């Protein structure tokens, strides 16, 4: 079908950088200027007769058809943007200005390739979004899903992974990992003979596009051929670096073969994103470290007084709701001053760290061991609601303390005086319970020669207000 006479000749259209197209009432191309080949990769002759909507990417078809209906209804449509699939399978962003000719039953449109502008806009938006995510995220597990959402808007990445490299064990940790279908993936893998390890250790991006094995495997060493065959049809990985630590891991995006394929444009975008992600991970790690330092004892790594009190308040709230109970153990090391005096403060610090480790090993994961100052420790035993069970745990702690401790050339034996307070028998408030456990500890310390230096304060039950 020959289009109607247009206000210029084909030779004139050939001079334009923008493409001029005409589409009939059935949505098929009846005319396209020479510039269309630069935009879509098809010659004008190849486009004639093709349905316009078949070239639009699936995600944009519904709103494109809605705009077509508006144009046919008489509305002007300047500056409408959507995405088309080029002849080579890549995507192109196009801005259209179109009008409907009722007399000729044609949509006449001018198309401009705005892919580069959209790419720069997307990179700028991603940079801001990643910075905001890093400021808003309280931890890396909170940050990673935000990063996935940002990358997915850029690349359409149903599969996404943050890979962090542990050089000590040559392992790759995957704290956030979804496969190409959006399902949870592995949480760790060895670095050797893996695509992630190849990207991280090589410090270069790796793109595996759908195609014959010979093409996919050509750039890879033989040891990686098996991993490449098992990978998603479209797999792209770029290294992650930190300004302070250097290479720290990789970002991986994966997509099924039927979805959008990745190419050099997507690789460039992901490499730009990776540079911002490395900064974001570094920032959140620093925030996590500062938060940890503020709430943990610098010497032993145990919760400090403030964090312990927060957990004790939470235990009180749970006990009130469940009408249950819990126990507090207050510990003071015996003759700790003599250790410092005889062997030096470095030996005393080593002793305190060992005590913290032994205490944590003697209680359950749900319990909290804290250092509240000097050689004093406190243990919160969740759900232990009778004194007999609490004394059994305290006796277990004494047995653990009975094992000799070697510090340099010295072998030490260290004991502890342990005081017990029970909720609600010994008080209803945190300060009361700590005070009662402290009093009981001093009573235990005074019971010299006792078989077990344990005590429970039984004088606090009358004062719970």
CSV table of C-alpha atoms in Angstrom, one decimal:
chain,number,residue,atom,x,y,z
A,1,UNK,CA,0.0,0.0,0.0
A,2,UNK,CA,1.4,3.4,-1.0
A,3,UNK,CA,1.0,6.1,1.6
A,4,UNK,CA,-0.7,9.3,0.8
A,5,UNK,CA,1.3,12.3,-0.6
A,6,UNK,CA,3.3,13.7,2.3
A,7,UNK,CA,4.5,17.3,2.6
A,8,UNK,CA,8.1,16.3,1.5
A,9,UNK,CA,9.8,13.8,-0.7
A,10,UNK,CA,11.5,10.6,0.4
A,11,UNK,CA,14.8,12.3,-0.4
A,12,UNK,CA,14.0,15.1,2.1
A,13,UNK,CA,13.2,12.5,4.8
A,14,UNK,CA,16.5,10.8,4.2
A,15,UNK,CA,18.2,14.0,5.4
A,16,UNK,CA,16.5,14.0,8.8
A,17,UNK,CA,18.1,12.5,11.9
A,18,UNK,CA,14.7,11.7,13.3
A,19,UNK,CA,12.6,9.0,11.6
A,20,UNK,CA,9.3,9.6,10.0
A,21,UNK,CA,6.8,6.7,10.0
A,22,UNK,CA,3.2,6.1,8.9
A,23,UNK,CA,1.1,3.3,10.4
A,24,UNK,CA,-2.3,2.2,9.0
A,25,UNK,CA,-5.5,1.6,10.9
A,26,UNK,CA,-4.5,-2.1,11.4
A,27,UNK,CA,-1.3,-0.9,13.1
A,28,UNK,CA,1.1,-1.9,10.3
A,29,UNK,CA,4.0,0.2,9.0
A,30,UNK,CA,3.3,1.6,5.5
A,31,UNK,CA,6.1,4.0,5.4
A,32,UNK,CA,9.4,4.6,7.2
A,33,UNK,CA,12.2,7.0,6.4
A,34,UNK,CA,15.8,5.9,6.1
A,35,UNK,CA,16.6,7.2,9.6
A,36,UNK,CA,14.6,4.3,11.1
A,37,UNK,CA,17.4,1.9,10.4
A,38,UNK,CA,19.7,3.8,12.8
A,39,UNK,CA,17.0,3.6,15.5
A,40,UNK,CA,15.6,0.1,15.1
A,41,UNK,CA,18.2,-1.7,13.0
A,42,UNK,CA,15.6,-2.5,10.3
A,43,UNK,CA,15.7,-1.0,6.9
A,44,UNK,CA,12.5,0.8,5.8
A,45,UNK,CA,11.7,-2.1,3.4
A,46,UNK,CA,12.0,-4.7,6.3
A,47,UNK,CA,9.5,-2.7,8.4
A,48,UNK,CA,6.8,-2.3,5.8
A,49,UNK,CA,3.9,-4.6,6.7
A,50,UNK,CA,5.1,-5.4,10.2
A,51,UNK,CA,2.8,-4.7,13.2
A,52,UNK,CA,4.1,-1.8,15.2
A,53,UNK,CA,3.0,-3.2,18.5
A,54,UNK,CA,5.1,-6.4,17.9
A,55,UNK,CA,8.2,-4.3,18.1
A,56,UNK,CA,7.3,-2.6,21.4
A,57,UNK,CA,8.7,-4.4,24.5
A,58,UNK,CA,6.0,-6.4,26.3
A,59,UNK,CA,6.1,-4.2,29.4
A,60,UNK,CA,5.2,-1.1,27.4
A,61,UNK,CA,2.5,-2.5,25.1
A,62,UNK,CA,-0.5,-1.8,27.2
A,63,UNK,CA,0.2,1.9,27.7
A,64,UNK,CA,1.3,2.2,24.0
A,65,UNK,CA,-2.0,0.8,22.8
A,66,UNK,CA,-3.9,3.2,25.2
A,67,UNK,CA,-2.0,6.1,23.7
A,68,UNK,CA,-2.8,4.9,20.2
A,69,UNK,CA,-6.5,4.9,21.0
A,70,UNK,CA,-6.1,8.5,22.2
A,71,UNK,CA,-4.4,9.5,19.0
A,72,UNK,CA,-7.1,7.8,16.8
A,73,UNK,CA,-9.7,9.6,18.9
A,74,UNK,CA,-8.2,12.9,17.8
A,75,UNK,CA,-5.8,13.8,20.6
A,76,UNK,CA,-2.4,15.1,19.8
A,77,UNK,CA,0.5,13.0,21.2
A,78,UNK,CA,3.7,15.0,21.5
A,79,UNK,CA,6.7,13.5,23.4
A,80,UNK,CA,5.3,10.1,24.2
A,81,UNK,CA,8.1,7.7,25.2
A,82,UNK,CA,8.3,3.9,25.0
A,83,UNK,CA,10.8,1.1,24.4
A,84,UNK,CA,11.2,-0.9,21.2
A,85,UNK,CA,13.2,-4.1,20.6
A,86,UNK,CA,15.8,-3.6,17.9
A,87,UNK,CA,16.6,-6.1,15.3
A,88,UNK,CA,19.6,-7.3,17.3
A,89,UNK,CA,17.5,-7.9,20.4
A,90,UNK,CA,18.6,-4.8,22.3
A,91,UNK,CA,16.2,-2.2,23.6
A,92,UNK,CA,15.9,1.4,22.4
A,93,UNK,CA,14.0,4.3,24.0
A,94,UNK,CA,12.0,6.3,21.5
A,95,UNK,CA,10.2,9.6,21.9
A,96,UNK,CA,7.2,9.9,19.5
A,97,UNK,CA,5.2,12.8,18.3
A,98,UNK,CA,2.1,11.5,16.4
A,99,UNK,CA,-1.1,12.7,14.8
A,100,UNK,CA,-4.0,10.8,13.2
A,101,UNK,CA,-5.1,11.6,9.6
A,102,UNK,CA,-8.7,10.7,9.4
A,103,UNK,CA,-8.8,11.3,5.6
A,104,UNK,CA,-5.9,8.9,5.0
A,105,UNK,CA,-6.6,6.5,8.0
A,106,UNK,CA,-3.0,6.8,9.0
A,107,UNK,CA,-1.0,7.6,12.1
A,108,UNK,CA,1.9,9.8,11.1
A,109,UNK,CA,4.7,10.1,13.6
A,110,UNK,CA,8.2,11.4,14.1
A,111,UNK,CA,10.5,9.2,16.2
A,112,UNK,CA,13.6,10.3,18.0
A,113,UNK,CA,16.1,7.9,19.7
A,114,UNK,CA,16.4,9.1,23.4
A,115,UNK,CA,18.2,6.1,24.7
A,116,UNK,CA,21.3,8.0,25.7
A,117,UNK,CA,19.4,10.7,27.4
A,118,UNK,CA,17.3,8.1,29.3
A,119,UNK,CA,20.5,6.2,30.2
A,120,UNK,CA,22.1,9.3,31.7
A,121,UNK,CA,18.8,10.2,33.6
A,122,UNK,CA,18.6,6.6,34.9
A,123,UNK,CA,22.2,6.7,36.0
A,124,UNK,CA,21.7,10.0,37.8
A,125,UNK,CA,18.5,8.7,39.5
A,126,UNK,CA,20.2,5.4,40.5
A,127,UNK,CA,23.1,7.3,42.1
A,128,UNK,CA,20.7,9.4,44.2
A,129,UNK,CA,18.5,6.4,45.0
A,130,UNK,CA,21.5,4.3,46.2
A,131,UNK,CA,22.8,7.2,48.3
A,132,UNK,CA,19.4,7.6,49.9
A,133,UNK,CA,19.2,3.8,50.5
A,134,UNK,CA,22.6,3.8,52.2
A,135,UNK,CA,21.5,6.6,54.5
A,136,UNK,CA,18.2,5.0,55.3
A,137,UNK,CA,19.3,1.4,55.8
A,138,UNK,CA,20.3,0.4,59.3
A,139,UNK,CA,22.1,-2.7,58.2
A,140,UNK,CA,23.3,-4.6,55.1
A,141,UNK,CA,20.3,-7.0,55.2
A,142,UNK,CA,18.0,-3.9,55.0
A,143,UNK,CA,20.2,-2.3,52.2
A,144,UNK,CA,20.4,-5.3,49.8
A,145,UNK,CA,16.6,-5.5,48.8
A,146,UNK,CA,16.6,-1.8,48.2
A,147,UNK,CA,19.6,-2.1,45.9
A,148,UNK,CA,17.8,-4.9,44.0
A,149,UNK,CA,14.8,-2.7,43.4
A,150,UNK,CA,17.0,0.1,42.1
A,151,UNK,CA,18.9,-2.2,39.7
A,152,UNK,CA,15.7,-3.9,38.6
A,153,UNK,CA,14.4,-0.6,37.4
A,154,UNK,CA,17.5,-0.1,35.3
A,155,UNK,CA,18.1,-3.6,33.9
A,156,UNK,CA,15.0,-5.7,34.5
A,157,UNK,CA,16.9,-8.1,36.8
A,158,UNK,CA,14.6,-10.8,38.2
A,159,UNK,CA,17.7,-12.6,39.3
A,160,UNK,CA,20.0,-10.6,41.6
A,161,UNK,CA,22.9,-11.3,44.0
A,162,UNK,CA,25.3,-9.5,46.1
A,163,UNK,CA,28.4,-11.6,46.5
A,164,UNK,CA,31.0,-10.8,49.2
A,165,UNK,CA,34.4,-12.4,49.1
A,166,UNK,CA,36.0,-14.0,52.1
A,167,UNK,CA,39.7,-14.2,51.2
A,168,UNK,CA,40.7,-16.1,54.3
A,169,UNK,CA,38.6,-19.2,53.3
A,170,UNK,CA,38.4,-18.4,49.6
A,171,UNK,CA,34.6,-18.4,50.0
A,172,UNK,CA,31.9,-16.3,48.5
A,173,UNK,CA,29.1,-15.3,50.8
A,174,UNK,CA,25.7,-14.5,49.2
A,175,UNK,CA,23.8,-12.5,51.8
A,176,UNK,CA,21.2,-11.6,49.2
A,177,UNK,CA,20.6,-14.0,46.3
A,178,UNK,CA,17.6,-14.6,44.0
A,179,UNK,CA,17.9,-16.8,40.9
A,180,UNK,CA,16.7,-15.8,37.4
A,181,UNK,CA,13.1,-16.7,38.3
A,182,UNK,CA,13.1,-14.7,41.6
A,183,UNK,CA,13.5,-17.7,43.9
A,184,UNK,CA,16.0,-17.7,46.8
A,185,UNK,CA,19.4,-19.0,45.8
A,186,UNK,CA,22.4,-20.4,47.6
A,187,UNK,CA,23.8,-18.5,50.5
A,188,UNK,CA,27.5,-19.3,49.9
A,189,UNK,CA,29.9,-21.1,47.5
A,190,UNK,CA,33.5,-21.7,47.0
A,191,UNK,CA,35.3,-19.1,45.0
A,192,UNK,CA,37.3,-21.6,42.9
A,193,UNK,CA,35.9,-22.5,39.5
A,194,UNK,CA,32.8,-20.3,39.9
A,195,UNK,CA,31.7,-17.4,37.7
A,196,UNK,CA,31.5,-15.1,40.8
A,197,UNK,CA,35.0,-16.0,41.7
A,198,UNK,CA,36.2,-15.3,38.2
A,199,UNK,CA,34.6,-11.8,38.3
A,200,UNK,CA,36.0,-11.0,41.7
A,201,UNK,CA,39.5,-12.3,41.3
A,202,UNK,CA,39.8,-11.1,37.7
A,203,UNK,CA,38.4,-7.6,38.5
A,204,UNK,CA,36.5,-7.5,35.2
A,205,UNK,CA,32.9,-7.8,34.2
A,206,UNK,CA,31.6,-11.0,32.6
A,207,UNK,CA,28.6,-11.1,30.3
A,208,UNK,CA,27.1,-14.4,29.2
A,209,UNK,CA,24.3,-13.9,26.7
A,210,UNK,CA,21.9,-16.5,25.3
A,211,UNK,CA,23.4,-18.4,22.4
A,212,UNK,CA,25.3,-21.5,21.4
A,213,UNK,CA,27.8,-22.9,23.9
A,214,UNK,CA,30.7,-22.1,21.6
A,215,UNK,CA,29.9,-18.4,21.8
A,216,UNK,CA,29.1,-18.4,25.6
A,217,UNK,CA,32.3,-20.3,26.5
A,218,UNK,CA,34.8,-18.7,24.1
A,219,UNK,CA,36.1,-16.2,26.6
A,220,UNK,CA,36.2,-18.5,29.6
A,221,UNK,CA,38.9,-20.9,30.9
A,222,UNK,CA,37.9,-24.6,30.6
A,223,UNK,CA,37.5,-24.9,34.4
A,224,UNK,CA,34.5,-22.5,34.2
A,225,UNK,CA,32.7,-24.2,31.3
A,226,UNK,CA,30.5,-26.3,33.5
A,227,UNK,CA,29.5,-23.3,35.7
A,228,UNK,CA,28.6,-21.3,32.6
A,229,UNK,CA,26.4,-24.1,31.2
A,230,UNK,CA,24.6,-24.3,34.5
A,231,UNK,CA,24.1,-20.5,34.7
A,232,UNK,CA,21.1,-18.5,33.8
A,233,UNK,CA,20.7,-18.0,30.0
A,234,UNK,CA,21.5,-14.3,30.5
A,235,UNK,CA,24.1,-13.7,33.2
A,236,UNK,CA,26.0,-10.5,34.0
A,237,UNK,CA,28.5,-9.9,36.8
A,238,UNK,CA,30.6,-6.9,37.7
A,239,UNK,CA,33.2,-6.6,40.5
A,240,UNK,CA,32.4,-4.6,43.7
A,241,UNK,CA,35.2,-2.5,45.1
A,242,UNK,CA,35.6,-0.4,48.3
A,243,UNK,CA,37.7,2.7,48.6
A,244,UNK,CA,39.3,1.3,51.7
A,245,UNK,CA,39.3,-2.4,51.2
A,246,UNK,CA,39.7,-2.8,47.4
A,247,UNK,CA,37.9,-5.7,45.8
A,248,UNK,CA,35.1,-6.9,48.1
A,249,UNK,CA,32.8,-8.9,45.9
A,250,UNK,CA,30.5,-8.7,42.9
A,251,UNK,CA,27.0,-7.8,41.7
A,252,UNK,CA,25.3,-10.4,39.7
A,253,UNK,CA,22.1,-10.0,37.6
A,254,UNK,CA,20.4,-12.9,35.8
A,255,UNK,CA,17.5,-13.2,33.5
A,256,UNK,CA,15.6,-16.1,31.7
A,257,UNK,CA,16.2,-16.4,27.9
A,258,UNK,CA,12.7,-15.2,27.1
A,259,UNK,CA,13.2,-11.9,29.0
A,260,UNK,CA,15.3,-8.9,28.1
A,261,UNK,CA,18.8,-9.8,27.1
A,262,UNK,CA,21.8,-7.9,28.5
A,263,UNK,CA,24.4,-6.3,26.3
A,264,UNK,CA,27.2,-3.7,26.5
A,265,UNK,CA,24.7,-0.9,27.5
A,266,UNK,CA,23.5,-3.0,30.5
A,267,UNK,CA,27.1,-3.9,31.4
A,268,UNK,CA,28.1,-0.2,31.5
A,269,UNK,CA,25.0,0.6,33.6
A,270,UNK,CA,25.8,-2.1,36.1
A,271,UNK,CA,29.4,-1.1,36.3
A,272,UNK,CA,28.4,2.4,37.2
A,273,UNK,CA,25.9,1.1,39.7
A,274,UNK,CA,28.6,-1.2,41.2
A,275,UNK,CA,30.8,1.8,42.0
A,276,UNK,CA,28.0,3.4,43.9
A,277,UNK,CA,27.0,0.2,45.6
A,278,UNK,CA,30.6,-0.3,46.9
A,279,UNK,CA,30.4,3.2,48.5
A,280,UNK,CA,27.0,2.3,50.0
A,281,UNK,CA,28.2,-1.0,51.5
A,282,UNK,CA,31.2,0.7,52.9
A,283,UNK,CA,29.0,3.4,54.5
A,284,UNK,CA,26.5,1.0,56.0
A,285,UNK,CA,29.3,-1.2,57.3
A,286,UNK,CA,30.8,1.8,59.1
A,287,UNK,CA,27.4,2.6,60.6
A,288,UNK,CA,27.0,-1.0,61.8
A,289,UNK,CA,30.5,-0.9,63.3
A,290,UNK,CA,29.7,2.4,65.1
A,291,UNK,CA,26.4,1.1,66.4
A,292,UNK,CA,28.1,-2.1,67.6
A,293,UNK,CA,30.9,-0.1,69.3
A,294,UNK,CA,28.3,2.0,71.1
A,295,UNK,CA,26.4,-1.1,72.4
A,296,UNK,CA,29.2,-3.6,73.1
A,297,UNK,CA,32.1,-3.8,75.4
A,298,UNK,CA,35.3,-3.0,73.4
A,299,UNK,CA,37.4,-5.6,75.2
A,300,UNK,CA,35.2,-8.7,75.2
A,301,UNK,CA,32.7,-7.9,72.5
A,302,UNK,CA,29.8,-8.6,74.9
A,303,UNK,CA,26.8,-6.4,75.3
A,304,UNK,CA,27.7,-3.4,77.4
A,305,UNK,CA,25.5,-2.0,80.3
A,306,UNK,CA,23.2,-0.1,78.0
A,307,UNK,CA,22.5,-2.9,75.6
A,308,UNK,CA,22.1,-5.3,78.5
A,309,UNK,CA,19.6,-3.0,80.1
A,310,UNK,CA,17.6,-2.7,76.9
A,311,UNK,CA,17.4,-6.5,76.6
A,312,UNK,CA,16.5,-6.8,80.3
A,313,UNK,CA,13.6,-4.3,79.7
A,314,UNK,CA,12.5,-6.3,76.8
A,315,UNK,CA,12.6,-9.5,78.9
A,316,UNK,CA,10.5,-7.8,81.5
A,317,UNK,CA,7.9,-6.8,79.0
A,318,UNK,CA,7.7,-10.4,77.6
A,319,UNK,CA,7.4,-11.8,81.1
A,320,UNK,CA,4.6,-9.4,82.0
A,321,UNK,CA,2.7,-10.4,78.9
A,322,UNK,CA,3.2,-14.2,79.4
A,323,UNK,CA,3.0,-14.1,83.2
A,324,UNK,CA,6.3,-16.0,83.1
A,325,UNK,CA,9.7,-15.5,84.8
A,326,UNK,CA,13.4,-15.3,84.2
A,327,UNK,CA,16.6,-15.2,86.2
A,328,UNK,CA,19.6,-12.9,86.5
A,329,UNK,CA,23.1,-14.1,87.5
A,330,UNK,CA,25.6,-11.5,88.7
A,331,UNK,CA,29.3,-12.7,88.5
A,332,UNK,CA,32.4,-11.3,90.0
A,333,UNK,CA,35.8,-12.9,89.4
A,334,UNK,CA,37.7,-14.0,92.4
A,335,UNK,CA,41.2,-12.5,93.0
A,336,UNK,CA,41.2,-10.7,89.6
A,337,UNK,CA,43.3,-7.9,91.1
A,338,UNK,CA,46.1,-10.3,91.9
A,339,UNK,CA,46.2,-11.5,88.3
A,340,UNK,CA,46.7,-7.9,87.2
A,341,UNK,CA,49.3,-7.3,89.9
A,342,UNK,CA,51.3,-10.4,89.2
A,343,UNK,CA,51.1,-10.8,85.5
A,344,UNK,CA,50.2,-7.4,84.2
A,345,UNK,CA,47.1,-5.8,82.7
A,346,UNK,CA,47.6,-7.5,79.3
A,347,UNK,CA,47.2,-10.8,81.1
A,348,UNK,CA,44.1,-9.4,82.9
A,349,UNK,CA,42.6,-8.4,79.5
A,350,UNK,CA,43.2,-11.8,78.1
A,351,UNK,CA,41.5,-13.3,81.1
A,352,UNK,CA,38.5,-11.1,80.7
A,353,UNK,CA,38.1,-12.1,77.1
A,354,UNK,CA,38.4,-15.8,77.9
A,355,UNK,CA,35.8,-15.4,80.7
A,356,UNK,CA,33.4,-13.8,78.2
A,357,UNK,CA,33.8,-16.6,75.8
A,358,UNK,CA,33.3,-19.3,78.4
A,359,UNK,CA,30.2,-17.6,79.7
A,360,UNK,CA,28.7,-17.5,76.3
A,361,UNK,CA,29.5,-21.1,75.8
A,362,UNK,CA,27.8,-22.1,79.0
A,363,UNK,CA,24.4,-20.6,78.3
A,364,UNK,CA,21.9,-20.8,75.5
A,365,UNK,CA,21.7,-18.6,72.4
A,366,UNK,CA,18.6,-16.9,73.7
A,367,UNK,CA,20.4,-15.8,76.9
A,368,UNK,CA,22.4,-12.6,77.1
A,369,UNK,CA,25.8,-12.3,78.7
A,370,UNK,CA,27.0,-8.7,79.4
A,371,UNK,CA,30.0,-7.1,80.9
A,372,UNK,CA,29.0,-4.2,83.1
A,373,UNK,CA,32.4,-3.1,84.2
A,374,UNK,CA,35.8,-4.2,85.6
A,375,UNK,CA,35.6,-8.0,86.3
A,376,UNK,CA,31.8,-8.0,86.8
A,377,UNK,CA,29.5,-9.9,84.3
A,378,UNK,CA,25.8,-10.4,84.3
A,379,UNK,CA,23.7,-13.1,82.6
A,380,UNK,CA,20.0,-12.9,81.7
A,381,UNK,CA,18.4,-16.4,81.6
A,382,UNK,CA,15.2,-16.1,79.5
A,383,UNK,CA,12.4,-18.4,80.5
A,384,UNK,CA,14.1,-19.8,83.6
A,385,UNK,CA,11.3,-19.2,86.1
A,386,UNK,CA,12.5,-21.2,89.2
A,387,UNK,CA,15.6,-20.9,91.3
A,388,UNK,CA,16.5,-24.6,91.2
A,389,UNK,CA,17.0,-24.4,87.4
A,390,UNK,CA,18.9,-21.2,87.7
A,391,UNK,CA,21.3,-22.7,90.3
A,392,UNK,CA,21.9,-25.6,87.9
A,393,UNK,CA,23.0,-23.2,85.2
A,394,UNK,CA,25.2,-21.3,87.7
A,395,UNK,CA,26.8,-24.6,88.8
A,396,UNK,CA,27.5,-25.4,85.1
A,397,UNK,CA,29.2,-22.0,84.8
A,398,UNK,CA,31.3,-22.8,87.8
A,399,UNK,CA,32.4,-26.0,86.2
A,400,UNK,CA,33.4,-24.2,83.0
A,401,UNK,CA,35.4,-21.8,85.1
A,402,UNK,CA,37.2,-24.7,86.7
A,403,UNK,CA,39.2,-25.5,83.6
A,404,UNK,CA,42.7,-23.9,83.8
A,405,UNK,CA,43.5,-21.0,81.6
A,406,UNK,CA,46.9,-20.6,79.9
A,407,UNK,CA,48.1,-17.0,79.4
A,408,UNK,CA,51.5,-16.9,77.9
A,409,UNK,CA,53.8,-18.9,80.1
A,410,UNK,CA,51.3,-18.9,83.0
A,411,UNK,CA,48.5,-21.3,83.8
A,412,UNK,CA,45.8,-19.7,85.9
A,413,UNK,CA,42.7,-21.0,87.7
A,414,UNK,CA,40.0,-18.5,88.1
A,415,UNK,CA,36.8,-18.7,90.1
A,416,UNK,CA,33.7,-16.6,90.3
A,417,UNK,CA,31.2,-15.6,93.0
A,418,UNK,CA,27.7,-15.8,91.6
A,419,UNK,CA,24.6,-14.1,92.8
A,420,UNK,CA,21.1,-15.0,91.7
A,421,UNK,CA,17.9,-12.9,91.5
A,422,UNK,CA,14.5,-14.2,90.1
A,423,UNK,CA,11.7,-12.3,88.5
A,424,UNK,CA,9.1,-11.7,89.9
A,425,UNK,CA,10.2,-13.1,93.3
A,426,UNK,CA,13.0,-10.6,93.8
A,427,UNK,CA,11.6,-7.6,92.2
A,428,UNK,CA,9.5,-6.2,89.4
A,429,UNK,CA,11.9,-3.6,88.0
A,430,UNK,CA,15.2,-3.9,86.2
A,431,UNK,CA,17.1,-1.9,88.8
A,432,UNK,CA,15.7,-3.9,91.7
A,433,UNK,CA,16.6,-7.2,90.1
A,434,UNK,CA,20.2,-6.1,89.4
A,435,UNK,CA,20.6,-4.8,92.9
A,436,UNK,CA,19.3,-8.1,94.4
A,437,UNK,CA,21.6,-10.2,92.2
A,438,UNK,CA,24.5,-7.9,93.2
A,439,UNK,CA,23.7,-8.3,96.9
A,440,UNK,CA,23.5,-12.1,96.5
A,441,UNK,CA,26.9,-12.1,94.7
A,442,UNK,CA,28.5,-10.3,97.6
A,443,UNK,CA,27.0,-12.8,100.0
A,444,UNK,CA,28.4,-15.6,97.9
A,445,UNK,CA,31.9,-13.9,98.0
A,446,UNK,CA,31.7,-13.8,101.8
A,447,UNK,CA,30.9,-17.5,102.1
A,448,UNK,CA,34.6,-18.5,102.0
A,449,UNK,CA,35.2,-22.2,101.9
A,450,UNK,CA,31.7,-23.0,100.7
A,451,UNK,CA,31.4,-25.9,98.3
A,452,UNK,CA,29.6,-23.6,95.8
A,453,UNK,CA,30.0,-19.9,96.0
A,454,UNK,CA,26.4,-19.2,94.9
A,455,UNK,CA,23.7,-17.2,96.7
A,456,UNK,CA,20.2,-16.0,96.0
A,457,UNK,CA,18.9,-12.9,97.6
A,458,UNK,CA,15.8,-13.8,99.5
A,459,UNK,CA,15.4,-10.4,101.2
A,460,UNK,CA,14.0,-8.5,98.2
A,461,UNK,CA,10.7,-10.3,97.7
A,462,UNK,CA,8.9,-8.1,100.2
A,463,UNK,CA,9.8,-4.9,98.3
A,464,UNK,CA,8.5,-5.0,94.7
A,465,UNK,CA,6.9,-1.6,94.3
